Each structure stands twice: as C-alpha cells, then as structure tokens.
JSON list of C-alpha atoms in Angstrom, two decimals:
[
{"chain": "H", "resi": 36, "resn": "UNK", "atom": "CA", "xyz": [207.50, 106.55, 258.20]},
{"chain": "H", "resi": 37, "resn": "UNK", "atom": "CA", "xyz": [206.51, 105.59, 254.61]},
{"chain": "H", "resi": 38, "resn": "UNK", "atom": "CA", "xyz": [202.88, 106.26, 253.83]},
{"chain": "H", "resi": 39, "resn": "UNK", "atom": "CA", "xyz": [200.83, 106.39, 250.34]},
{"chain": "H", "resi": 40, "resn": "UNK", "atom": "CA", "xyz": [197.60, 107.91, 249.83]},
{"chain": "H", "resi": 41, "resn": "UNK", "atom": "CA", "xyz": [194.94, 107.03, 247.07]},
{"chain": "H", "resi": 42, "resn": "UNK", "atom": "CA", "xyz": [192.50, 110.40, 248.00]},
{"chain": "H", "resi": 43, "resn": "UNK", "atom": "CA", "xyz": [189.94, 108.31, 245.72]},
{"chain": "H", "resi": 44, "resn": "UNK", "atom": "CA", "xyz": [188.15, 105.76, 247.16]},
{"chain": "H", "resi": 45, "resn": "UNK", "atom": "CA", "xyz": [185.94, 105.82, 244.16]},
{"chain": "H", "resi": 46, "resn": "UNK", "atom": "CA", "xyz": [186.06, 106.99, 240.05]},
{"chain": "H", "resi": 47, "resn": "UNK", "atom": "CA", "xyz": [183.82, 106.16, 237.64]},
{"chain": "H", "resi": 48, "resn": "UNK", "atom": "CA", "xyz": [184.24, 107.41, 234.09]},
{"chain": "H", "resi": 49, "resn": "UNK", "atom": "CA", "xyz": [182.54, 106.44, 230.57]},
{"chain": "H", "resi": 50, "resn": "UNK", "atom": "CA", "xyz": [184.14, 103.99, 228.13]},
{"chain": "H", "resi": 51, "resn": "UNK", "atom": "CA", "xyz": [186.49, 106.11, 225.80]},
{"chain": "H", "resi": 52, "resn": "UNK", "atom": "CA", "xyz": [187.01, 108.93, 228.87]},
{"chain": "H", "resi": 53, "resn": "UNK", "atom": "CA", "xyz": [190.61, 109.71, 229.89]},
{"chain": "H", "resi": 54, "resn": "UNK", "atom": "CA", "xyz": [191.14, 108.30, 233.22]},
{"chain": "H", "resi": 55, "resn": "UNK", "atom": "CA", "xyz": [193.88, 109.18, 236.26]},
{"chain": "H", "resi": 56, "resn": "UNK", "atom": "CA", "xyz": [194.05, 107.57, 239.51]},
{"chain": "H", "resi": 57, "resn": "UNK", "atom": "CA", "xyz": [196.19, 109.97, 241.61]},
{"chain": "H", "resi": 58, "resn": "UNK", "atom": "CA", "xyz": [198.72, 108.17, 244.28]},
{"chain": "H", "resi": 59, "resn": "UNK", "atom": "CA", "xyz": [201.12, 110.30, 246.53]},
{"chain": "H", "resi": 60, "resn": "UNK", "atom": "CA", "xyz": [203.48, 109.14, 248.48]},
{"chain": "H", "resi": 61, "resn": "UNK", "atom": "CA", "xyz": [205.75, 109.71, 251.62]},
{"chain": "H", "resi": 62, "resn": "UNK", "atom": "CA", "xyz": [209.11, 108.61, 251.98]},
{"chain": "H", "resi": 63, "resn": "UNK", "atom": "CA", "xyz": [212.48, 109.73, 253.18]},
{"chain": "H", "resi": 64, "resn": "UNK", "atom": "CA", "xyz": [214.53, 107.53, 250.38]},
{"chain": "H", "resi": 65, "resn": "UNK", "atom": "CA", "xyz": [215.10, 107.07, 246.70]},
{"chain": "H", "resi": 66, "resn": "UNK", "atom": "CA", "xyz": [211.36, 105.34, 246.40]},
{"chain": "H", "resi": 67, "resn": "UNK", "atom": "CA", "xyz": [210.47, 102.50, 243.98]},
{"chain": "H", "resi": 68, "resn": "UNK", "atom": "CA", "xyz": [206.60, 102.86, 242.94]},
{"chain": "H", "resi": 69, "resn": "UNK", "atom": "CA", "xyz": [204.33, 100.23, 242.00]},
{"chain": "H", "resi": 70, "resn": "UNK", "atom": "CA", "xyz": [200.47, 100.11, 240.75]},
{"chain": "H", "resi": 71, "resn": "UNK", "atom": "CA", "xyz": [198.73, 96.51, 241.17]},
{"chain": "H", "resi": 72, "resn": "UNK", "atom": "CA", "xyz": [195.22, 95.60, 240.28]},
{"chain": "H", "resi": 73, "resn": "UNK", "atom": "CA", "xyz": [192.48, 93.18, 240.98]},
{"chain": "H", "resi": 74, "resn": "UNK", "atom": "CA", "xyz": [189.81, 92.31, 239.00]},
{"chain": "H", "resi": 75, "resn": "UNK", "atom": "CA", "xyz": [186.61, 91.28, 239.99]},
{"chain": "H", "resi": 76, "resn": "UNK", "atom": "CA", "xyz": [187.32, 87.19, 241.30]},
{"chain": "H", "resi": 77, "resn": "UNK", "atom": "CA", "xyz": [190.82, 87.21, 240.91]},
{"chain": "H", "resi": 78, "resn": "UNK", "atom": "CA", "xyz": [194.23, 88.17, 242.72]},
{"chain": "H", "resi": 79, "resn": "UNK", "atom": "CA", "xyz": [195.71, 90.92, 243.38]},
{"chain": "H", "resi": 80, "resn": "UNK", "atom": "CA", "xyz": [198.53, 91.61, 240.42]},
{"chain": "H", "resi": 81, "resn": "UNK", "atom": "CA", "xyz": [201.71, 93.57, 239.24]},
{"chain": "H", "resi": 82, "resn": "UNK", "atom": "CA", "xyz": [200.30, 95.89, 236.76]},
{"chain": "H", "resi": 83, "resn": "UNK", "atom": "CA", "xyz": [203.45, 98.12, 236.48]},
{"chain": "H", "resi": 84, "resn": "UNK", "atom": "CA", "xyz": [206.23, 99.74, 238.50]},
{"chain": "H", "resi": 85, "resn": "UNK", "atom": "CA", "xyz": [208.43, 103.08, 237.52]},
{"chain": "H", "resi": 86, "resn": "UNK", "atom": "CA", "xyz": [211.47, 101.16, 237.06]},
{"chain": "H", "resi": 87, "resn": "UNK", "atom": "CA", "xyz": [209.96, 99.28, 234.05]},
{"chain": "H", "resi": 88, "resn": "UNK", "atom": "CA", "xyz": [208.52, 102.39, 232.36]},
{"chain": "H", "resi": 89, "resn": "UNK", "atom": "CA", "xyz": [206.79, 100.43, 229.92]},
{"chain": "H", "resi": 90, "resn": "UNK", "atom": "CA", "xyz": [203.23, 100.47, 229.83]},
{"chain": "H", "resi": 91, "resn": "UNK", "atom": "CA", "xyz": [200.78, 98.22, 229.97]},
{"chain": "H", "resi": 92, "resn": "UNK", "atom": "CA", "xyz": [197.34, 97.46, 229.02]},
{"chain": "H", "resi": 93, "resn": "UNK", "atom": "CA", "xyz": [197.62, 100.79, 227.30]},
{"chain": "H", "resi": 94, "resn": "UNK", "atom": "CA", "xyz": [198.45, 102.36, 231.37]},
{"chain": "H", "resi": 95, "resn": "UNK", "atom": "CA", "xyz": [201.29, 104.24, 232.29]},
{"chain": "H", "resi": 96, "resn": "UNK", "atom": "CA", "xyz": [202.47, 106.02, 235.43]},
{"chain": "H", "resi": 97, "resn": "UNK", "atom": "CA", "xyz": [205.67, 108.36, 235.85]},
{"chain": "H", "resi": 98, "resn": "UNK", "atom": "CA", "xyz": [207.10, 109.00, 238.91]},
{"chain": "H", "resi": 99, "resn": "UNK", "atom": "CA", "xyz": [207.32, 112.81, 239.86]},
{"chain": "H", "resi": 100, "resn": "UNK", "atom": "CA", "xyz": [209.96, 113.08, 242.51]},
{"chain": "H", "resi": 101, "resn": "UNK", "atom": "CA", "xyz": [209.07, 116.35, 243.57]},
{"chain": "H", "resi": 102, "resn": "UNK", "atom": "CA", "xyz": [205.48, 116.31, 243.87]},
{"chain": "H", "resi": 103, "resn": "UNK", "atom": "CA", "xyz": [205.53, 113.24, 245.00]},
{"chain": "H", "resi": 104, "resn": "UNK", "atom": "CA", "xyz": [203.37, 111.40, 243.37]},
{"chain": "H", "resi": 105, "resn": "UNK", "atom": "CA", "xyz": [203.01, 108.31, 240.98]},
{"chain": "H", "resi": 106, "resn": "UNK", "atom": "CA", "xyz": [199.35, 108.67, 239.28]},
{"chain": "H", "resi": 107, "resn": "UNK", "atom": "CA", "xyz": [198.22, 106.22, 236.72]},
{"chain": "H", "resi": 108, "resn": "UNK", "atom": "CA", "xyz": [196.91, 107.24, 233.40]},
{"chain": "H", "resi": 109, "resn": "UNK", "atom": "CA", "xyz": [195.17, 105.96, 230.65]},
{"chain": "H", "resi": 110, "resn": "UNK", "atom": "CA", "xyz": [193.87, 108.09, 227.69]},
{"chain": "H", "resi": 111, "resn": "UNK", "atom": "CA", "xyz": [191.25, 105.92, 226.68]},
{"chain": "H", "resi": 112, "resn": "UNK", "atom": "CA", "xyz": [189.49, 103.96, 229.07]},
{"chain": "H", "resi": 113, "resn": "UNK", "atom": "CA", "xyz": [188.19, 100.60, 228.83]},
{"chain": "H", "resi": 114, "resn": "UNK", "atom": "CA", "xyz": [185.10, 98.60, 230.20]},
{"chain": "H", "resi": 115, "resn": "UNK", "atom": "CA", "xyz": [187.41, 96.14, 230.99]},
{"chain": "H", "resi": 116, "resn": "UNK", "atom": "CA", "xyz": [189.96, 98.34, 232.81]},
{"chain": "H", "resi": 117, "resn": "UNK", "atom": "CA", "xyz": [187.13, 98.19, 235.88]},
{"chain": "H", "resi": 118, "resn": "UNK", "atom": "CA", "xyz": [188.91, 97.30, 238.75]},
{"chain": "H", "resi": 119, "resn": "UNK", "atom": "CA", "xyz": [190.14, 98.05, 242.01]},
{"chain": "H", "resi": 120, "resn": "UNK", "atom": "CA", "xyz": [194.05, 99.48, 241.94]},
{"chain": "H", "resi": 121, "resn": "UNK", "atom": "CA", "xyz": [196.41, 100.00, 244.54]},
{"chain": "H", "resi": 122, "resn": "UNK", "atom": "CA", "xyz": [199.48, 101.90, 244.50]},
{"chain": "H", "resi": 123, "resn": "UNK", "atom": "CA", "xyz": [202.35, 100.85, 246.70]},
{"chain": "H", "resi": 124, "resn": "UNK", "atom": "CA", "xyz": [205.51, 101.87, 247.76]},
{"chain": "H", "resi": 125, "resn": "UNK", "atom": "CA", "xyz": [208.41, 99.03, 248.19]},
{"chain": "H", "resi": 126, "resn": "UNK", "atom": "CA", "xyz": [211.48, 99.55, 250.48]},
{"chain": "H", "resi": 127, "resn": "UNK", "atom": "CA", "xyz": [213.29, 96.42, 252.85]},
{"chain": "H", "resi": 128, "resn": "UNK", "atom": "CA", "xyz": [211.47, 93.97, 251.16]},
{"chain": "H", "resi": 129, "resn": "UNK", "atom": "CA", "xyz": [208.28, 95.29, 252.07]},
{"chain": "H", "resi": 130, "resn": "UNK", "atom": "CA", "xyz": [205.22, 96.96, 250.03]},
{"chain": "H", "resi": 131, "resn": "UNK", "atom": "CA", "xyz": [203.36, 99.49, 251.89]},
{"chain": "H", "resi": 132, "resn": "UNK", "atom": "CA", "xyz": [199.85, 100.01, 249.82]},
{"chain": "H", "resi": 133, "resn": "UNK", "atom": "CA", "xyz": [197.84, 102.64, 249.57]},
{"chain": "H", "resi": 134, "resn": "UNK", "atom": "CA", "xyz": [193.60, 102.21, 250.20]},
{"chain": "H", "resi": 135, "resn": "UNK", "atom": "CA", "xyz": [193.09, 101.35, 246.69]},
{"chain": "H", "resi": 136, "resn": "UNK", "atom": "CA", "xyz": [191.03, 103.43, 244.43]},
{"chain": "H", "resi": 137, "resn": "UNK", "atom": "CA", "xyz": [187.67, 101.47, 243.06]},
{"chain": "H", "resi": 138, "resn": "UNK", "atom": "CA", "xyz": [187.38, 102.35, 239.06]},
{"chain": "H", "resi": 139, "resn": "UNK", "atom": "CA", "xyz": [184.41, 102.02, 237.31]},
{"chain": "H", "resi": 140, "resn": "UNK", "atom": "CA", "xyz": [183.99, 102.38, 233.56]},
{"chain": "H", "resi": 141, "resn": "UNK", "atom": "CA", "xyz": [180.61, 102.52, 232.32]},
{"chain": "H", "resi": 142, "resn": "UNK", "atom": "CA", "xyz": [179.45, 101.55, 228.85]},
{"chain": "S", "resi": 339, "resn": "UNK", "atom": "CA", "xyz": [203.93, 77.24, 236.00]},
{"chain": "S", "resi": 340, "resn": "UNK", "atom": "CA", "xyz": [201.81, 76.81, 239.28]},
{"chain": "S", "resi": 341, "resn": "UNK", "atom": "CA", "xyz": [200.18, 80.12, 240.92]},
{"chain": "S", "resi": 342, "resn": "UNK", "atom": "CA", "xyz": [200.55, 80.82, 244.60]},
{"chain": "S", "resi": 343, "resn": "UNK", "atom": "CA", "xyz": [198.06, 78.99, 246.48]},
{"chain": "S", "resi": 344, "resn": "UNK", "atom": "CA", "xyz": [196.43, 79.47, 250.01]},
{"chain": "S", "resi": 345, "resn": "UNK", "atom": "CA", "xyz": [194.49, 77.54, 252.13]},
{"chain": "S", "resi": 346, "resn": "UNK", "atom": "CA", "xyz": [192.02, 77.03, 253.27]},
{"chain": "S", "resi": 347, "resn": "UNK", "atom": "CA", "xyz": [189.88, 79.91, 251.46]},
{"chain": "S", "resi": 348, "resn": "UNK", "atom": "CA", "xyz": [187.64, 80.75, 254.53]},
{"chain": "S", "resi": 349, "resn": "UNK", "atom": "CA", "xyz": [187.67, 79.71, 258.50]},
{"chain": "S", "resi": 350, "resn": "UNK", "atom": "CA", "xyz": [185.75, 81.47, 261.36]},
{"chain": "S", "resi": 351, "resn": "UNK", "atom": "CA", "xyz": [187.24, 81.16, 264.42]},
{"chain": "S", "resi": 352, "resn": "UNK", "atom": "CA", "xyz": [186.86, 82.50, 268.22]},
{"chain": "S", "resi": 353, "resn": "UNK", "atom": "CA", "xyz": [188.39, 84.96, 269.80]},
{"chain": "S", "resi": 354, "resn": "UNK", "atom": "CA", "xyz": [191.22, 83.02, 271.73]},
{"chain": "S", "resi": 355, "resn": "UNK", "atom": "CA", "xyz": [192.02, 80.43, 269.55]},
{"chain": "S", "resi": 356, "resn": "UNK", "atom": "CA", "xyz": [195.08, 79.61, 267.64]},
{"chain": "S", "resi": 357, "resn": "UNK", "atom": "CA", "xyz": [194.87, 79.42, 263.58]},
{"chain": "S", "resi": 358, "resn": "UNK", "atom": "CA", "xyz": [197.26, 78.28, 261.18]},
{"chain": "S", "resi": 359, "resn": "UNK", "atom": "CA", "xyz": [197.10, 79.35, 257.44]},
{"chain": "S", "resi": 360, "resn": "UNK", "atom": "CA", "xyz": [198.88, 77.73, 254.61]},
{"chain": "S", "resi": 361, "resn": "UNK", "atom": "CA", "xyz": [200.27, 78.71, 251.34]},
{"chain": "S", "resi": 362, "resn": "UNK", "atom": "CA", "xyz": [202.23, 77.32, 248.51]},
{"chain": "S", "resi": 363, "resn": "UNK", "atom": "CA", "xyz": [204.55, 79.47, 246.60]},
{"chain": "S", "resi": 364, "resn": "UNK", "atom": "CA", "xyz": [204.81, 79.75, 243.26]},
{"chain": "S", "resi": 365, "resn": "UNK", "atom": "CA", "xyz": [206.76, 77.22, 241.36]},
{"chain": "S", "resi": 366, "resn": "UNK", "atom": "CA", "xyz": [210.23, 79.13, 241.38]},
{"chain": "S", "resi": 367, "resn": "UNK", "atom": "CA", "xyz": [210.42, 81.96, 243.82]},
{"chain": "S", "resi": 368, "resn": "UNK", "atom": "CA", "xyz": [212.14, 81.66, 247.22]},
{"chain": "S", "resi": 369, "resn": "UNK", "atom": "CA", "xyz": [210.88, 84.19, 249.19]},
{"chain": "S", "resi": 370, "resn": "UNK", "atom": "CA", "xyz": [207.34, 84.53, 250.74]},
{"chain": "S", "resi": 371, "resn": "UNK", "atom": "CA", "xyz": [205.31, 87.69, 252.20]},
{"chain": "S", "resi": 372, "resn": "UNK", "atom": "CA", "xyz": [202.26, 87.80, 254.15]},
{"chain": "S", "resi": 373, "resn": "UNK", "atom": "CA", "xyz": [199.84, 90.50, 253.99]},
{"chain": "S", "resi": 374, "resn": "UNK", "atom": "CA", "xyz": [197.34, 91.75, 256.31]},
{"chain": "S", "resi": 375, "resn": "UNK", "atom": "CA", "xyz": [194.51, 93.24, 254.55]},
{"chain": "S", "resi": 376, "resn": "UNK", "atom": "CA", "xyz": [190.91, 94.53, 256.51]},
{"chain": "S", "resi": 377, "resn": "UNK", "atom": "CA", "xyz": [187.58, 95.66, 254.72]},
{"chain": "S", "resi": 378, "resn": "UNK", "atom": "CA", "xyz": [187.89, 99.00, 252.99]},
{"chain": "S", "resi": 379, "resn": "UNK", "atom": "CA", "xyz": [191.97, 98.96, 253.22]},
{"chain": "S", "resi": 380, "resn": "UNK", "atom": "CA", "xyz": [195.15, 97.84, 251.39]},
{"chain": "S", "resi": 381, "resn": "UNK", "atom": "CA", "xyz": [196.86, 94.89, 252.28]},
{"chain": "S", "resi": 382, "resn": "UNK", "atom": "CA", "xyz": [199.51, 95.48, 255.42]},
{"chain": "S", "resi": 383, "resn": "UNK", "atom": "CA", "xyz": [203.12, 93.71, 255.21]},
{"chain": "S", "resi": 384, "resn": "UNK", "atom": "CA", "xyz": [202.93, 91.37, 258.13]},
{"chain": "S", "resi": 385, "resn": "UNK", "atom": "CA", "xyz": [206.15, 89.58, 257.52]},
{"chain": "S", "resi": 386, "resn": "UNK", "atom": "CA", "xyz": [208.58, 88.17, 254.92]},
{"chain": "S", "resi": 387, "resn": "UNK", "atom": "CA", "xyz": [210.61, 84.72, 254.82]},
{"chain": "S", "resi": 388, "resn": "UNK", "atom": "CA", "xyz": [213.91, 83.85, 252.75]},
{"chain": "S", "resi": 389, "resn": "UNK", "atom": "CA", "xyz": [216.12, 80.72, 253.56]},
{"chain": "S", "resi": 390, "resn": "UNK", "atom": "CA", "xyz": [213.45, 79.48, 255.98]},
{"chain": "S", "resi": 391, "resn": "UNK", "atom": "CA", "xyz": [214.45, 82.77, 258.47]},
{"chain": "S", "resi": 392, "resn": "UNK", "atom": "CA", "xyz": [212.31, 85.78, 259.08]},
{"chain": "S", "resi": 393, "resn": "UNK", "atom": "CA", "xyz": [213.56, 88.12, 256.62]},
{"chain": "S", "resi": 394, "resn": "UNK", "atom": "CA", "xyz": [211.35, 91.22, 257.80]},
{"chain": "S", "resi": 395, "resn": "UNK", "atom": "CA", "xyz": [208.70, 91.95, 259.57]},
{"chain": "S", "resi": 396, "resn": "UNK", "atom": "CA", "xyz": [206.18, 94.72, 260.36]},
{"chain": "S", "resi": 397, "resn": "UNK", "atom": "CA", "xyz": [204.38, 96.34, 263.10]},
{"chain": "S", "resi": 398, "resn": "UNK", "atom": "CA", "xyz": [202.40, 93.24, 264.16]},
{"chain": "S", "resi": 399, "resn": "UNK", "atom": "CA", "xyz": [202.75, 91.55, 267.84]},
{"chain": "S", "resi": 400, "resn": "UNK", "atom": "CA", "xyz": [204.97, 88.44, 268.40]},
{"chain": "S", "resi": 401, "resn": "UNK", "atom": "CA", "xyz": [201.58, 85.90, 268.74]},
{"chain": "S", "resi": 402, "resn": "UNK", "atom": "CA", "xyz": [201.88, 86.96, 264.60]},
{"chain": "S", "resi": 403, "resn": "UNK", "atom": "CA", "xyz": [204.56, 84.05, 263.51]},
{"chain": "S", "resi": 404, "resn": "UNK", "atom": "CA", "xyz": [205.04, 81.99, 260.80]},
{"chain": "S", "resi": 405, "resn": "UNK", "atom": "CA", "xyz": [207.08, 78.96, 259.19]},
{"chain": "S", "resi": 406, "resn": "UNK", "atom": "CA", "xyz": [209.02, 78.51, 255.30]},
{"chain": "S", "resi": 407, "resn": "UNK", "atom": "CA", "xyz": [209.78, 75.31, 254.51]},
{"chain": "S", "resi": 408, "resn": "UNK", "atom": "CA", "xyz": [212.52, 73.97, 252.37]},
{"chain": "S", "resi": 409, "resn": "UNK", "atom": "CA", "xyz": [209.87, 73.33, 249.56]},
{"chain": "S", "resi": 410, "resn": "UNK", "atom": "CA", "xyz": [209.37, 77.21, 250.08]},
{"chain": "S", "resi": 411, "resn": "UNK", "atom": "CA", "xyz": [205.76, 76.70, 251.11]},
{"chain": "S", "resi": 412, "resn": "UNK", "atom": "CA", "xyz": [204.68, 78.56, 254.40]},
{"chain": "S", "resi": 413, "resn": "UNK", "atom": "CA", "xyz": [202.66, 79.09, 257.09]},
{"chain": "S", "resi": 414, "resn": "UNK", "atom": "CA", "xyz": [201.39, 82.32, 259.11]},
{"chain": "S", "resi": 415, "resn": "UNK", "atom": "CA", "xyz": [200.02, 81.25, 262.86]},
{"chain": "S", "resi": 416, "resn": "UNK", "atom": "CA", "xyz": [198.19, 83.92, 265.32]},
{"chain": "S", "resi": 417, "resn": "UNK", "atom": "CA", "xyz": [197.98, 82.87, 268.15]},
{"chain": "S", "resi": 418, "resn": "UNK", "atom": "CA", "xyz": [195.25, 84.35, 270.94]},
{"chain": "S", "resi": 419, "resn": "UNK", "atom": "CA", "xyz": [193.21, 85.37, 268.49]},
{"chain": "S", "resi": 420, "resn": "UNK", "atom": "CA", "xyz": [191.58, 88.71, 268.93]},
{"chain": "S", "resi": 421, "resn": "UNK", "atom": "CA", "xyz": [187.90, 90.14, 266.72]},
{"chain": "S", "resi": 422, "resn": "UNK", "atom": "CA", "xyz": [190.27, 92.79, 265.07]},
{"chain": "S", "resi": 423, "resn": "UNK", "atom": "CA", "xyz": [192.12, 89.76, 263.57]},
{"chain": "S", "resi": 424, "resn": "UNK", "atom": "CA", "xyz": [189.22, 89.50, 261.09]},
{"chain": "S", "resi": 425, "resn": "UNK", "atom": "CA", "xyz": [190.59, 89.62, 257.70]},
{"chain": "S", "resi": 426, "resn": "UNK", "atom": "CA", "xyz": [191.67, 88.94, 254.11]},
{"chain": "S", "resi": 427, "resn": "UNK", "atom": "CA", "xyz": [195.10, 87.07, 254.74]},
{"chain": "S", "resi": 428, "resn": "UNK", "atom": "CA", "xyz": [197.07, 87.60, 251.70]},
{"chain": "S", "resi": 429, "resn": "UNK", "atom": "CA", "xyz": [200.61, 85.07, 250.87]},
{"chain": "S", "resi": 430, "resn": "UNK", "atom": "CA", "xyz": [203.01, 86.17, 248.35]},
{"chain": "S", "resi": 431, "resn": "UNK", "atom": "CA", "xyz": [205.69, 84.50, 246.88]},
{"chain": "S", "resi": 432, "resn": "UNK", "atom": "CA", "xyz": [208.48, 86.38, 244.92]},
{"chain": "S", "resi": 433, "resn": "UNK", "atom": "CA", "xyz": [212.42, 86.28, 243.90]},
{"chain": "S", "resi": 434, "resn": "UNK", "atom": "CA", "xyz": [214.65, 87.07, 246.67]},
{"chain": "S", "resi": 435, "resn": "UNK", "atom": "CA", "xyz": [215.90, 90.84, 246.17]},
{"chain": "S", "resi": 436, "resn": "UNK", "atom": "CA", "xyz": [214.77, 94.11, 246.87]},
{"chain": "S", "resi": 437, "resn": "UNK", "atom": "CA", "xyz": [211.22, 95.13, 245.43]},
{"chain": "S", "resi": 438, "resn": "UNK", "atom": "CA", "xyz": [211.35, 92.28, 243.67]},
{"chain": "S", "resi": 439, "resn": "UNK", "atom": "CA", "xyz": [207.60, 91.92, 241.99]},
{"chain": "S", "resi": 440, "resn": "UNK", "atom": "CA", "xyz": [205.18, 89.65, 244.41]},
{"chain": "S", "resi": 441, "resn": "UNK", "atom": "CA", "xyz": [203.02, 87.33, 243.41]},
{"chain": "S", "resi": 442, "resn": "UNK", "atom": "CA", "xyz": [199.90, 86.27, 245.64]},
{"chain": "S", "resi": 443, "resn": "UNK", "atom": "CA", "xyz": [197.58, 84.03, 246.14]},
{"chain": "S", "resi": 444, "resn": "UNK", "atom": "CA", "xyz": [193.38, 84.40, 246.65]},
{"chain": "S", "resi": 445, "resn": "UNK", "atom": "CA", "xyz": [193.76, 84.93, 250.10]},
{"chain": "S", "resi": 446, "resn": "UNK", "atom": "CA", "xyz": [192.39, 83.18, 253.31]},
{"chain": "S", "resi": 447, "resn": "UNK", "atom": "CA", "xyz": [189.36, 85.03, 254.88]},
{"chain": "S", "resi": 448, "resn": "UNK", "atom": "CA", "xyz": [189.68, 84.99, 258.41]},
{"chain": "S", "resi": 449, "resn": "UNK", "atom": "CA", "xyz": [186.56, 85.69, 260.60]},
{"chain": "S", "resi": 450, "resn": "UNK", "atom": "CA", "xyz": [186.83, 86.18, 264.63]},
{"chain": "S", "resi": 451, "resn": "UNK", "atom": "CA", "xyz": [184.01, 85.59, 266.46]}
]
C-alpha cells in the first residue's frame, strides 16, 4: 500500500530562516511526487512536482529514491510562504496525501 | 478561464439521509476527482470520472457514488449517511492522463448530525 508521511504537523520559522518540510513516502513503484499548498481562504494548489524540477516561488524539492523522501526547501523564507502544504504521492490516477505540515513564518 | 466550482459551500445533514454535492470543472479538463478530506488530515481519493464512467475509485463503500456529465460537471451522492461522513468534500478537475496536475475547487463542508 502507498502511504506518505509529513512527521510535522507544525513549523514555524522567522522571516529570512531556511525552511524544510520533510515528506517520506512508501511505495512499491517508480513514484511521481507532488507538494500542493493552501493559503489561508483559498484552494488547495499544485505548487510543484519532481517531474517538473523547476522551482517555484523560490521552493524546490528533489526526489531521493533511496531514502525515500521528497522534502521541500526554501533557503529564505517568506511571510508570505505561511501556509499549510501537503505532499502527495500520484499513481492510477489517484493522489494519496500526506497530513499536511502547517508553516508559519513569523516577522 | 473558469476555476472549479462546488456547491453548495456548506449543508448539515442527519445521519440517514441522502446528499448530493455538485461541482463544475474547470473550463477544459475532462476528468474529475473527488476527495475526502476530515479535520486534522489530507484529503482521501474517493473516486475519479473520465468519459462519464468511473475511472477509479478508492477504499470507500458502494452508498459513495457519483455522476459526470457530458458538460464534464459532476456529482458525488452518499447515500445513508453516517456522523463519520462529516467532512471537507473536495472536486477536482484535471486532463485525462496519469498524474496529470488536479485542480480543485473550495470544497463542500459536510456536517452529520
């Protein structure tokens, strides 16, 4: 079964402050890994996936095959970047999301 | 370009009943996802539609069904509604193919009482 695990309900970090939001994942296949975000009062959004391997909104996120994992980085955060993010896991037409991870960047 | 949109936005309903929620897909996209998502989790793939057929689905009991249209709009309906049905329901609309990015709407808050 595929599962993904945010082990951070919550991070809060100062404007300016490197931030990571760690995301592991379980999955027998060849996985494709995506982050999206919502904002307070609005949808839930694409922010990036590992196919792309662009970044954006200064984020990026590689995808380490043999750890397992697919954490998002940014090395300077934003107040703006506050937000709630989800990483997910896509296979048969189906995401399978993590909890989500709560970030908080104070002033 | 329209947005995905849902409706309606909120309904509270009793434990029993039958709901139907609606959602308009964004102008484009032929495929349509609905997501299941409770307080304090991440939204759960309930099912997916392409070509007006159940293209998916996941570990949710048959009284979980749903509807596309050919306009591509949709339609989830649970049936004997149960308190643990209390949720955000999430609708989004993508490009058929695999992974293909989603796109989704507010949400319809569903409260069983």
């Amino acid at each position: 079964a595929q599962r993904v695990t945010q082990p951070e309900k919550l991070l809060s970090v100062f404007k300016g402050a490197p931030v990571e939001l760690k995301c592991n994942y379980s999955y027998s296949g060849s996985p494709e890994l995506f982050w999206y975000v919502q904002y307070s009062r609005q949808r839930l959004q694409l922010l990036l996936r590992h196919i792309s391997r662009e970044s954006i909104k200064g984020f990026t996120a590689d995808l380490n095959k043999g750890e397992t994992s697919f954490h998002l980085k940014k090395p300077f955060a934003q107040e703006e970047d506050s937000a709630m993010y989800y990483c997910a896991l896509g296979s048969n037409y189906k995401l399978t999301f993590g909890k989500g991870t709560l970030l908080t960047v104070n002033p | 370009e329209t947005g995905v949109t849902q409706s309606p936005t909120h309904l509270i309903k009793t434990r029993g009943q039958q709901v139907t929620l609606r959602c308009s897909s964004q102008s484009g996209h032929n495929t349509v996802s609905w997501y299941q998502q409770a307080l304090g989790q991440g939204p759960q793939f309930i099912f997916q539609y392409y070509r007006e057929e159940e293209n998916g689905r996941g570990n949710f009991p048959p009284r979980f069904s749903g509807l596309q249209f050919p306009n591509y709009s949709s339609e989830l309906n649970v049936n004997a509604l149960e308190l643990d049905d209390s949720a955000l329901y999430l609708c989004a609309s993508s490009l058929v193919g695999d992974n293909s990015p989603l796109h989704f709407g507010n949400g319809t808050r569903l409260t069983v009482t």
